Coordinates of C-alpha atoms and ligand atoms in Angstrom, one line a residue:
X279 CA 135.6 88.7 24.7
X280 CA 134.2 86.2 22.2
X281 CA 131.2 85.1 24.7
X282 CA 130.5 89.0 24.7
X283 CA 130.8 89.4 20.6
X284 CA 128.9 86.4 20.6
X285 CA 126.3 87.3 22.8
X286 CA 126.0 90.7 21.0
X287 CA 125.4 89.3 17.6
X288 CA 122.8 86.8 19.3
X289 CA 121.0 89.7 20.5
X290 CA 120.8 91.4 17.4
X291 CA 120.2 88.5 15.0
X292 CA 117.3 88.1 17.8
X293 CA 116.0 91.6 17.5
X294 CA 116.2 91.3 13.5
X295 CA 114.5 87.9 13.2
X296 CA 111.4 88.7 15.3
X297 CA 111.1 91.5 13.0
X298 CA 111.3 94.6 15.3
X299 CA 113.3 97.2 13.9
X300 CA 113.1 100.4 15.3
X301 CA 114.9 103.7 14.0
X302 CA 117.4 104.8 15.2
X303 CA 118.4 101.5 16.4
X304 CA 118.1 100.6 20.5
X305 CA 121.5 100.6 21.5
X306 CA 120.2 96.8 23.4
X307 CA 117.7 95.1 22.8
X308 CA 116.2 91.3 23.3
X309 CA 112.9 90.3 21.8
X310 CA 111.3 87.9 23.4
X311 CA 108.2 85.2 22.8
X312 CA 104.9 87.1 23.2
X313 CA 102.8 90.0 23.2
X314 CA 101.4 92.0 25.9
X315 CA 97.8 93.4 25.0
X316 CA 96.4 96.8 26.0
X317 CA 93.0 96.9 27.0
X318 CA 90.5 100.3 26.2
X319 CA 91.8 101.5 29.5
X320 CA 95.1 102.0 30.1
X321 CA 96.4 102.2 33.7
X322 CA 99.6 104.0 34.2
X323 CA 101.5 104.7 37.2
X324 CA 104.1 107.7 37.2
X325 CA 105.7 110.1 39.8
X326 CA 104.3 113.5 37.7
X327 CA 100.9 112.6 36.3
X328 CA 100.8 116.3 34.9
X329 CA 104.2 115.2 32.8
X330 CA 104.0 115.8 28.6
X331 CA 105.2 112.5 28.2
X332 CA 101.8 110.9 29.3
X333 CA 99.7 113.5 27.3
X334 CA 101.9 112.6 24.0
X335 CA 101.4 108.7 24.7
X336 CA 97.7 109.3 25.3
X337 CA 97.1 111.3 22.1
X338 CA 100.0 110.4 19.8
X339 CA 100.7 106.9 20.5
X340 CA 97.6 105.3 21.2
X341 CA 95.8 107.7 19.0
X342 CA 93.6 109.3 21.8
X343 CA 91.6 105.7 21.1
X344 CA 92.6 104.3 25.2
X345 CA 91.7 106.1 28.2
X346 CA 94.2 106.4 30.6
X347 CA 93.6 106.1 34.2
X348 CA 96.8 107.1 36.7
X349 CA 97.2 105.2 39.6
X350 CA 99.6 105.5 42.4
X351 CA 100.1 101.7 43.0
X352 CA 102.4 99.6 41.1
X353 CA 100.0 97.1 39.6
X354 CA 99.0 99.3 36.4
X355 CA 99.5 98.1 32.6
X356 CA 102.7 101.1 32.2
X357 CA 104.9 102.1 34.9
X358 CA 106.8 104.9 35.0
X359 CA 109.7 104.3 37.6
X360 CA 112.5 107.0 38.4
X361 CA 115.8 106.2 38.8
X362 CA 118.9 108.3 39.7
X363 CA 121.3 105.6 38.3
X364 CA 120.3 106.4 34.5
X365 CA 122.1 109.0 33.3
X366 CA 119.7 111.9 31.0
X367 CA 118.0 110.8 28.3
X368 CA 118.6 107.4 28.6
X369 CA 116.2 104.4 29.3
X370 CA 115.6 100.6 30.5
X371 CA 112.4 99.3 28.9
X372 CA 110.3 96.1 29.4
X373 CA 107.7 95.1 28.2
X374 CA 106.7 91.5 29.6
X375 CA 103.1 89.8 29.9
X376 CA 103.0 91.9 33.7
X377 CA 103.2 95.5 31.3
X378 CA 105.0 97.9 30.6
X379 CA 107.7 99.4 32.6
X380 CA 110.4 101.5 32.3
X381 CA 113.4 103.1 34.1
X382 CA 114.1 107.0 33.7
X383 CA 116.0 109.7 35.7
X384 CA 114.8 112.3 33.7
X385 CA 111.5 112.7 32.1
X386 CA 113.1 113.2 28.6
X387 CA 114.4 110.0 29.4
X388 CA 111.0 108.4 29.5
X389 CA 110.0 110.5 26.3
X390 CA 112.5 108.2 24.3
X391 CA 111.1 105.2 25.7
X392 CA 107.4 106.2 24.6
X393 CA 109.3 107.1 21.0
X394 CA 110.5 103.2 21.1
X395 CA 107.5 102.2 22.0
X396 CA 105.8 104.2 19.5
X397 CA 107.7 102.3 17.1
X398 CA 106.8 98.8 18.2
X399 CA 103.5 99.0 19.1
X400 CA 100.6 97.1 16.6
X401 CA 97.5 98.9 16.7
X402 CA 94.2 97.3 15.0
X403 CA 91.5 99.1 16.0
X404 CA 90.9 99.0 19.7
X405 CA 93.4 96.6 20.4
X406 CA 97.2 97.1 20.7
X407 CA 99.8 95.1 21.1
X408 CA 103.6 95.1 22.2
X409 CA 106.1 92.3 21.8
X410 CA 108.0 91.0 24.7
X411 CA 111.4 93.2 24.7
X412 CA 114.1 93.9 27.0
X413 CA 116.0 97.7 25.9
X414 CA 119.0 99.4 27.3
X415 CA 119.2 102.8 25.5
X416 CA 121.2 106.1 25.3
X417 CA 122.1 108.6 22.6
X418 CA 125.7 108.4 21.0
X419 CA 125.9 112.3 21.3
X420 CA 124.6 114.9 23.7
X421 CA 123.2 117.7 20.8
X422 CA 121.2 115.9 17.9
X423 CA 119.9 119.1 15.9
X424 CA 117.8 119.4 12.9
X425 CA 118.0 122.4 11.0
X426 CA 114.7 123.7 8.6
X427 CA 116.0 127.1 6.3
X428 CA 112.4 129.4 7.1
X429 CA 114.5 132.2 5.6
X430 CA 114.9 131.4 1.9
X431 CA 111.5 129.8 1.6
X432 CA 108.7 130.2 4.3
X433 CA 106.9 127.5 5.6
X434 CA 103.6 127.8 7.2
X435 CA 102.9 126.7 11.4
X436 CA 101.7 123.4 11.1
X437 CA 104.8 122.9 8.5
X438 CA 107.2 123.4 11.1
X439 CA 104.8 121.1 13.5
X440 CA 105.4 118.6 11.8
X441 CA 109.4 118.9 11.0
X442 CA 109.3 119.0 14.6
X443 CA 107.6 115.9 15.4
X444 CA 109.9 114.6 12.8
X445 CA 112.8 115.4 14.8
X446 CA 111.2 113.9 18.1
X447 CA 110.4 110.6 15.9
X448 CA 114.1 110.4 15.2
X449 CA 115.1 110.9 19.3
X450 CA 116.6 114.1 18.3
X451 CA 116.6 116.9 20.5
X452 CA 117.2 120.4 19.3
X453 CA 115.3 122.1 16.2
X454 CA 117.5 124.4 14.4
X455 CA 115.3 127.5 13.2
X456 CA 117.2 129.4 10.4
X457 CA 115.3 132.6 10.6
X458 CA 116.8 135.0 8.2
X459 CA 117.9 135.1 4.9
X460 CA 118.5 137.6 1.9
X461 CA 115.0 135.9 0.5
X462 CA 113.4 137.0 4.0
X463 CA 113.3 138.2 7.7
X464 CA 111.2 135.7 9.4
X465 CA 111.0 136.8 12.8
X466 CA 108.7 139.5 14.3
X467 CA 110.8 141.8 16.3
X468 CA 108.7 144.9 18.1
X469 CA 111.4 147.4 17.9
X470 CA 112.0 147.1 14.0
X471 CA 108.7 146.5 12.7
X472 CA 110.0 146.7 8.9
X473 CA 112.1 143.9 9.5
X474 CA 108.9 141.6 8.7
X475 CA 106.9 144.3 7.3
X476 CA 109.4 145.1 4.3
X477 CA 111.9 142.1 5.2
X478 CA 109.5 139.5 5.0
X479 CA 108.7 140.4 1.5
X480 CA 111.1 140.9 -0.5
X481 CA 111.1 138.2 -2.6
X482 CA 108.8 136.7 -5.4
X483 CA 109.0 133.4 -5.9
X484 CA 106.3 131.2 -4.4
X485 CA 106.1 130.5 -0.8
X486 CA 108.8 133.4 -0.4
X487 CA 106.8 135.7 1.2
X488 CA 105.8 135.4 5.3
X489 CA 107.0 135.7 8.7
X490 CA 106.1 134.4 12.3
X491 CA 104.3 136.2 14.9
X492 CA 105.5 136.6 18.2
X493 CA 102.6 134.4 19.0
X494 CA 103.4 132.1 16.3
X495 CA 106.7 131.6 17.4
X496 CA 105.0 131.3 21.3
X497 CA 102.8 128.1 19.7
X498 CA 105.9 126.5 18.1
X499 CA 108.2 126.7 21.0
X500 CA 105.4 125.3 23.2
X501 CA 104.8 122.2 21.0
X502 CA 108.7 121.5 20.5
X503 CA 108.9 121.8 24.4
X504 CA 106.0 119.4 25.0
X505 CA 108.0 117.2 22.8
X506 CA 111.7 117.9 25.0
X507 CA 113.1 119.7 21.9
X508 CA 114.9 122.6 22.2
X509 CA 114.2 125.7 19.3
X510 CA 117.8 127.2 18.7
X511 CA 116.9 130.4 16.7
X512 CA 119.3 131.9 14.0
X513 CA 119.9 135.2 12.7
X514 CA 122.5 135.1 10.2
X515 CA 125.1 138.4 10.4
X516 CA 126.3 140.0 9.0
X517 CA 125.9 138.5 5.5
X518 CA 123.1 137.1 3.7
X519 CA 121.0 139.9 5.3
X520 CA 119.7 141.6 2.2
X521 CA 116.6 141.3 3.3
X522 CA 117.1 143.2 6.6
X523 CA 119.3 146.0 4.7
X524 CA 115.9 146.5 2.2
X525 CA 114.5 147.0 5.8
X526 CA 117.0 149.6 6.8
X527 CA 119.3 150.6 4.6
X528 CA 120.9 152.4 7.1
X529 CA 122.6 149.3 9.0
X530 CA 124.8 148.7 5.8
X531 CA 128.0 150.5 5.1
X532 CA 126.2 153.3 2.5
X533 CA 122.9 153.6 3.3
X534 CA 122.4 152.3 0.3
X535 CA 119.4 149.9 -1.6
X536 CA 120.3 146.2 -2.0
X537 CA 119.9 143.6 -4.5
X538 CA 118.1 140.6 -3.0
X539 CA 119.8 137.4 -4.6
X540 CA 117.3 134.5 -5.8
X541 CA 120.1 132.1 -5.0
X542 CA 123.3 132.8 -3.0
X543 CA 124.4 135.8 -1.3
X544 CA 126.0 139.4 -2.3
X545 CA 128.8 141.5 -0.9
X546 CA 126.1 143.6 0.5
X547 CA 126.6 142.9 4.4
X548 CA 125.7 144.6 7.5
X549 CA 128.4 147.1 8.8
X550 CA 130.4 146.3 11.4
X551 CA 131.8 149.9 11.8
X552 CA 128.5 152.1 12.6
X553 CA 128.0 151.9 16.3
X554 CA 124.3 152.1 15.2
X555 CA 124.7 148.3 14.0
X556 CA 125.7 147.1 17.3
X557 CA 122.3 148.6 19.2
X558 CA 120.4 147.3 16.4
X559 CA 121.7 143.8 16.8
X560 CA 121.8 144.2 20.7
X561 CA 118.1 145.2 20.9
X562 CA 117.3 142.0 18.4
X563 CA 119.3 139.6 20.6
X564 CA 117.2 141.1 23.7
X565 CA 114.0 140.4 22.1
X566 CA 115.3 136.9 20.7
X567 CA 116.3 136.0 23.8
X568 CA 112.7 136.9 25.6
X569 CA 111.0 134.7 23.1
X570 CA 113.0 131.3 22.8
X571 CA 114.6 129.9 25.8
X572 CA 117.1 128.2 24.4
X573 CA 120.6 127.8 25.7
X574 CA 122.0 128.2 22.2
X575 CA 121.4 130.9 19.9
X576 CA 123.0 131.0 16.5
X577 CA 124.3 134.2 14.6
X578 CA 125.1 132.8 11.8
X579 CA 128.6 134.3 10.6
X580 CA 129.2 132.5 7.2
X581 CA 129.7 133.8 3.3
X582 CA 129.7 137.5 4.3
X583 CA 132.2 139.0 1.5
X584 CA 134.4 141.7 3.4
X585 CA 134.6 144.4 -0.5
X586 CA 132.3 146.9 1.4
X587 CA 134.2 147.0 4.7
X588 CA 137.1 147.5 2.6
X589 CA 136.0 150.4 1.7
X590 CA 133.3 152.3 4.6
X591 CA 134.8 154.9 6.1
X592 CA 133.3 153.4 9.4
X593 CA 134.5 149.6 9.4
X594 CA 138.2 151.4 8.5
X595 CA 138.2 153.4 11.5
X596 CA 136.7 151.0 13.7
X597 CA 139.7 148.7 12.1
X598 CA 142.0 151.2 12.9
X599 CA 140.7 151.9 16.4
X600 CA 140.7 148.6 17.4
X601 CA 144.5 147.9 16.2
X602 CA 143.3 145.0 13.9
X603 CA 144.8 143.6 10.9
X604 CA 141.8 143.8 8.2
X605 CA 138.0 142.8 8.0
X606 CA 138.6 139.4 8.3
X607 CA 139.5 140.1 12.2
X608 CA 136.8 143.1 12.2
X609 CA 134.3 140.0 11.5
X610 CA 136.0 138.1 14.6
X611 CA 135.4 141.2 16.6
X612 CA 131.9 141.9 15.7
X613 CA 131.1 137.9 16.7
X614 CA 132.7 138.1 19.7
X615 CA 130.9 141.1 20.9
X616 CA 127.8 139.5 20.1
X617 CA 128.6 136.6 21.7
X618 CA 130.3 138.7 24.9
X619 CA 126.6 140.0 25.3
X620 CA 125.0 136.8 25.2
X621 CA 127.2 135.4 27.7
X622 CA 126.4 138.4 29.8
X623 CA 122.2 136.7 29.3
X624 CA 124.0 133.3 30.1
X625 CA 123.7 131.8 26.8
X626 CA 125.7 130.5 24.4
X627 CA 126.4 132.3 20.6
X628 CA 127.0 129.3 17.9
X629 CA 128.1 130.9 14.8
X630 CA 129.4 129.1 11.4
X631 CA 132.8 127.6 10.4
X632 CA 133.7 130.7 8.9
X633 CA 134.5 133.1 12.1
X634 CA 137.5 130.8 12.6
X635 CA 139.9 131.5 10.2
X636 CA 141.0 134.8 11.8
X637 CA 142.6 135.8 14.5
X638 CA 143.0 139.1 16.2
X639 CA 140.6 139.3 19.3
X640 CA 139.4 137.0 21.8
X641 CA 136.4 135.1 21.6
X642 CA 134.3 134.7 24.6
X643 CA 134.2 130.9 25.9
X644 CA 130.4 130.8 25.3
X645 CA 131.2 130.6 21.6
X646 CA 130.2 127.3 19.9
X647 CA 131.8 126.7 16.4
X648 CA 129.1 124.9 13.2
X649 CA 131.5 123.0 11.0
X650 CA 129.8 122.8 7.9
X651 CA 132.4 123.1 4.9
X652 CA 133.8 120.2 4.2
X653 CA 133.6 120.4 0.6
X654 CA 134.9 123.9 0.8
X655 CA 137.8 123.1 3.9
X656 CA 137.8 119.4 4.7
X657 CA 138.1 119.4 8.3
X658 CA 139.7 123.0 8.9
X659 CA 137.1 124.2 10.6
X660 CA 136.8 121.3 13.2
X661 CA 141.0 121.6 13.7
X662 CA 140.8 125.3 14.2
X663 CA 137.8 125.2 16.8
X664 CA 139.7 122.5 18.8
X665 CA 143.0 124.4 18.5
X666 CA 141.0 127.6 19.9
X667 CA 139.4 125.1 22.9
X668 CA 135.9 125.9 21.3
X669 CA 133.0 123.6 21.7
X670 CA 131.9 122.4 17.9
X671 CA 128.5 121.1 16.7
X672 CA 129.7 118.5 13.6
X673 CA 127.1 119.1 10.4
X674 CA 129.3 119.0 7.8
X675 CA 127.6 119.4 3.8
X676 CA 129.1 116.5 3.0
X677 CA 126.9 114.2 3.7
X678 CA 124.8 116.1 6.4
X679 CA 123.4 118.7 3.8
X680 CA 119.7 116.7 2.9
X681 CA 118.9 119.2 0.3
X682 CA 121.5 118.1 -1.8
X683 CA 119.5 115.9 -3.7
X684 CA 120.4 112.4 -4.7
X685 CA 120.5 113.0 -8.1
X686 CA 121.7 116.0 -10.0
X687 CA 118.6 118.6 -10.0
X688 CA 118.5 122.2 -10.4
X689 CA 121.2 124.3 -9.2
X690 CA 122.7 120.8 -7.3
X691 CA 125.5 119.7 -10.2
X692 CA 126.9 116.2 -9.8
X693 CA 129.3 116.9 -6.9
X694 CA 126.3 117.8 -5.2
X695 CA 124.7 114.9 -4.6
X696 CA 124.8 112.1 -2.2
X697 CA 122.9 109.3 -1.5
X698 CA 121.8 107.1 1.9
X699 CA 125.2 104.9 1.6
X700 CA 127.8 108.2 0.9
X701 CA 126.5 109.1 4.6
X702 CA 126.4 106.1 6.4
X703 CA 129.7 105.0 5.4
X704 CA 131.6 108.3 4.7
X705 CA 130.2 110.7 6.7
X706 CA 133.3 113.4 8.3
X707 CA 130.7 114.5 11.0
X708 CA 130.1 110.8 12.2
X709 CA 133.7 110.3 13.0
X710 CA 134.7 113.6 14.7
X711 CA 135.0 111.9 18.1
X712 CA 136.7 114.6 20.5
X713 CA 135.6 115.7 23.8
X714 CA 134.5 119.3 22.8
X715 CA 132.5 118.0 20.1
X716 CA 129.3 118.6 21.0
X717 CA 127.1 116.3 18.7
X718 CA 125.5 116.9 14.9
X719 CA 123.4 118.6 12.3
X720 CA 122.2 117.9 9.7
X721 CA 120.0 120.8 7.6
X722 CA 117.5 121.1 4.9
X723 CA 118.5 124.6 3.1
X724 CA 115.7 125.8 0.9
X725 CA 117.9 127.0 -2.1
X726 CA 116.4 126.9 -5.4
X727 CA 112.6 127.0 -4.3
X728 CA 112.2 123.9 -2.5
X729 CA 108.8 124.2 -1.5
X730 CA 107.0 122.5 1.3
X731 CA 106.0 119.5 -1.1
X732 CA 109.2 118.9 -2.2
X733 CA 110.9 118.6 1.4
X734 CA 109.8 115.3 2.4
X735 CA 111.4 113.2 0.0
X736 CA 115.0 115.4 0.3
X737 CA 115.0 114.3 3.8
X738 CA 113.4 110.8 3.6
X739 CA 115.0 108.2 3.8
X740 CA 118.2 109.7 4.0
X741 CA 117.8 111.5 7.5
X742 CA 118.1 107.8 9.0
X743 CA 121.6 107.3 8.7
X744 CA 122.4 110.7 10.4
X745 CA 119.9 109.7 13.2
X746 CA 121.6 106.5 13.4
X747 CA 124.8 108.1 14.1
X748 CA 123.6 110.7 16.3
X749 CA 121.8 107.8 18.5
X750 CA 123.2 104.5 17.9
X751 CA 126.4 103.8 20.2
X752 CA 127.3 99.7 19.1
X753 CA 129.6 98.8 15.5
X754 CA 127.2 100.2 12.7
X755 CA 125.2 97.3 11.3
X756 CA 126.0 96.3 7.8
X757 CA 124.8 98.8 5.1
X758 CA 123.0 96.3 3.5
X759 CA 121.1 95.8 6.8
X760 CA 120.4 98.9 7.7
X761 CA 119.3 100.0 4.0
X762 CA 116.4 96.7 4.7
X763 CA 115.8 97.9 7.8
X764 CA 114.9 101.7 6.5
X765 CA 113.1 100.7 3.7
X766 CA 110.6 97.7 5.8
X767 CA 110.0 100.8 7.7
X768 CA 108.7 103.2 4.6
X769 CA 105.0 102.1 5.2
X770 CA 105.5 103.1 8.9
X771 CA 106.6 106.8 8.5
X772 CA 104.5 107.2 5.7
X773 CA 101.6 106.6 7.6
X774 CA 102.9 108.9 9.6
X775 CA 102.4 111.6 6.7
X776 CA 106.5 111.4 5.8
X777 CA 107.1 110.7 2.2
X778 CA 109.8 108.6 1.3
X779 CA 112.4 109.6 -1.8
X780 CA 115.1 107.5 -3.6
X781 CA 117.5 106.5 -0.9
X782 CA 119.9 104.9 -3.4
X783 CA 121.4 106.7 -6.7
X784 CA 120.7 103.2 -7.9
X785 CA 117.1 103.7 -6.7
X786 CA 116.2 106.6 -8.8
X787 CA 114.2 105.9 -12.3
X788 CA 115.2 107.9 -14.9
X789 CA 113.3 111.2 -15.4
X790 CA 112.6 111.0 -11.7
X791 CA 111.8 114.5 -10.9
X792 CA 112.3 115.9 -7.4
X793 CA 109.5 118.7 -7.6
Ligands
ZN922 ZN1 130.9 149.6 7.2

């Protein structure tokens, strides 16, 4: 045991002294003496020339500088090698003065590699280099999710490009799209053309108003799959929908006009009593599910205040009908048909936390459970999905919520704030360890007008300790290690056109302002 603690810490302390840090951290890695050199043209040998993986290392990682010429025999400069044994996603990479080369049984698999490699390669000019290394890699968890809030504040196409090659940077492997929101209805949907027309602009404040084309949407999912991610869409019901109800009134409880909330949400929810509701949403999810492939598709669930279901005529009767105890249970019936008619599509319905705490009809076992509210429920929601035999994606605010700043700012009090050390030592998503957890989170909400400019540095540097703990499998390195490693890497990402923010509360200068 202490020749393999020993030989651990050797391998490490070998890694950190030849100064090759790569992040998330390789799971093992062994630097050795020397550098293999690329020439202008780059031979590559690999079962599926046509694969996105070569295309991306062509024009992301060497800059669309080398020329890369395929080759069926083994003698090339990269070789791509299946092999069953590795399970997905995981890698063997070495790089040694014969090339590179690197084990794979999926083509994801070699992705990740070409992210590592992204990571350690030198590039002066024409001429790259790549130290000697030996790497054994493999995510921690099997879901690694990013979530971007388009519904409060709209970002344009190449925004979201470029959140999503953050996510691939960071070997995660599923982009979260928060669609809707009572600020605005994102998503073009043919049937309900108000939905955007009206829906999308309903607010005022800047970079409020917009939505994505079905052909928009088309471009994203394309690049995300060219870069193995997954797009999970969201549609948040029945609550914070105002802007769909200023669509059509007619899917609330009275028919009536909303308020649309600059911050938070309003009692005014969709009704869960009108059978008109349930085609609406049921001709949404058919269109939702023709555009994004995904496995997973979120309906979001959470903060709708039941007042108005109390009251309509419709939700009572459907209440009484269906022999349930109140609206909390009329909210666990709605989700579950929703979810019942996704699993009919064979996908999976991932709603919030919040569909948990009642009981009083079945839920379908395609459901997946987001436990967000710590701060609200410590981990209730996590004991109550297990107890229900749910699968649970772990992305709890605390410390998983990056636009809470670090410091206090705007509507984010004290008590919400966290910095890069509150997450990599404390965070309750890290050590939720059981087998139906499913992975993590973590989310950049939009509340309070963060604009586009303003979104790097929430996220940056923070987002590395949740990568870390999505990815890394070994005993965390020391904080004060890993906060050296992050920030030797700043000039790295922000050549990459990521801005770095304070990472420490420690590192913020007074007067600091995070607009
Ligand atoms: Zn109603």
């Amino acid at each position: 045991m202490k020749r393999i603690i020993l030989a651990l810490l050797l391998s490490i302390t070998v890694c950190r002294l030849n100064g090759q840090t790569v992040i998330p951290s390789v799971n093992d890695c062994t630097v050795k003496k020397g550098t293999f050199t690329i020439g202008k043209e780059v031979t590559v040998y690999a079962d599926n020339h046509e694969a996105a993986y070569l295309s991306f290392l062509k024009n992301e990682v060497l800059n669309n500088t080398h020329r890369i010429v395929t080759s069926n025999n083994k003698n090339t400069a990269f070789k791509f090698n299946y092999s069953s044994n590795i399970r997905d996603e995981a890698y063997k990479l070495t790089i040694n003065k014969s090339g590179v080369t690197i084990y794979a049984s999926t083509e994801k698999g070699f992705f990740y590699a070409i992210q590592t490699i992204r990571q350690l390669i030198h590039i002066s000019g024409d001429k790259c280099t790549l130290p000697f290394v030996e790497i054994t890699d493999s995510p921690r968890v099997k879901f690694r999710s990013f979530m971007l809030d388009s519904g409060r504040q709209y970002q344009s196409v190449e925004t979201i490009k470029k959140y999503i090659d953050m996510v691939i940077l960071l070997k995660m492997n599923n982009f979260h799209w928060h669609l809707t929101e009572g600020l605005g209805w994102r998503v073009e949907i043919d049937k309900y053309p108000l939905l955007t027309q009206k829906g999308a602009f309903v607010a005022t404040g800047k970079e409020q108003q917009g939505f994505y084309s079905k052909n928009d949407i088309k471009e994203i999912i394309k690049y995300a799959q060219e870069r193995y991610i997954n797009v999970m869409p969201e549609i948040d019901i029945p609550g914070h929908a105002e802007a769909a109800l200023t669509a059509y009134p007619g899917l609330g409880c009275f028919n009536q006009k909303v308020e649309v909330p600059e911050t938070g949400f309003t009692h005014n929810i969709m009704c869960a009593g009108k059978d008109s509701t349930l085609i609406f949403l049921k001709n949404v999810i058919d269109e939702l599910c023709e555009l994004f492939p995904s496995e997973y598709i979120h309906l979001g669930g959470d903060e709708a205040p039941k007042g108005n279901w109390d009251k309509c005529p419709h939700c009572k009767a459907r209440i009484k009908n269906l022999g349930l105890k109140n609206s909390g249970e009329l909210q666990v019936w709605l989700s579950a048909t929703v979810a019942q008619y996704l699993k009919d599509k064979g996908r999976k319905a991932v709603f919030w936390e919040d569909i948990i705490y009642h009981d009083g009809y079945p839920i379908p076992d395609n459901v997946v459970i987001q436990w967000w509210n710590y701060r609200g429920h410590g981990d209730d929601g996590l004991k109550k999905t297990m107890e229900k035999g749910l699968g649970v994606i772990c992305g709890t605010n605390y410390y998983n919520y990056l636009n809470f700043p670090v410091t206090a700012w705007s509507g984010y009090d004290i008590n919400r704030t966290f910095d890069i050390k509150d997450i990599y030592l404390n965070n309750p998503s890290y050590r939720a360890a059981e087998p139906l957890v499913l992975g993590m989170n973590c989310a950049l909400w939009t509340d309070y007008n963060v604009t586009e400019a303003m979104i790097d540095r929430r996220i940056f540097p923070r987002i590395f300790a949740i990568a870390e703990q999505m990815w890394y499998n070994g005993q965390p390195l020391p904080f004060d290690e890993f906060y050296n490693k992050v920030i030797s890497k700043k000039d790295w990402f922000e050549s990459k056109g990521y801005k770095y923010g304070p990472a420490l509360k420690t590192d913020v200068p007074t007067n600091y302002s995070w607009e």
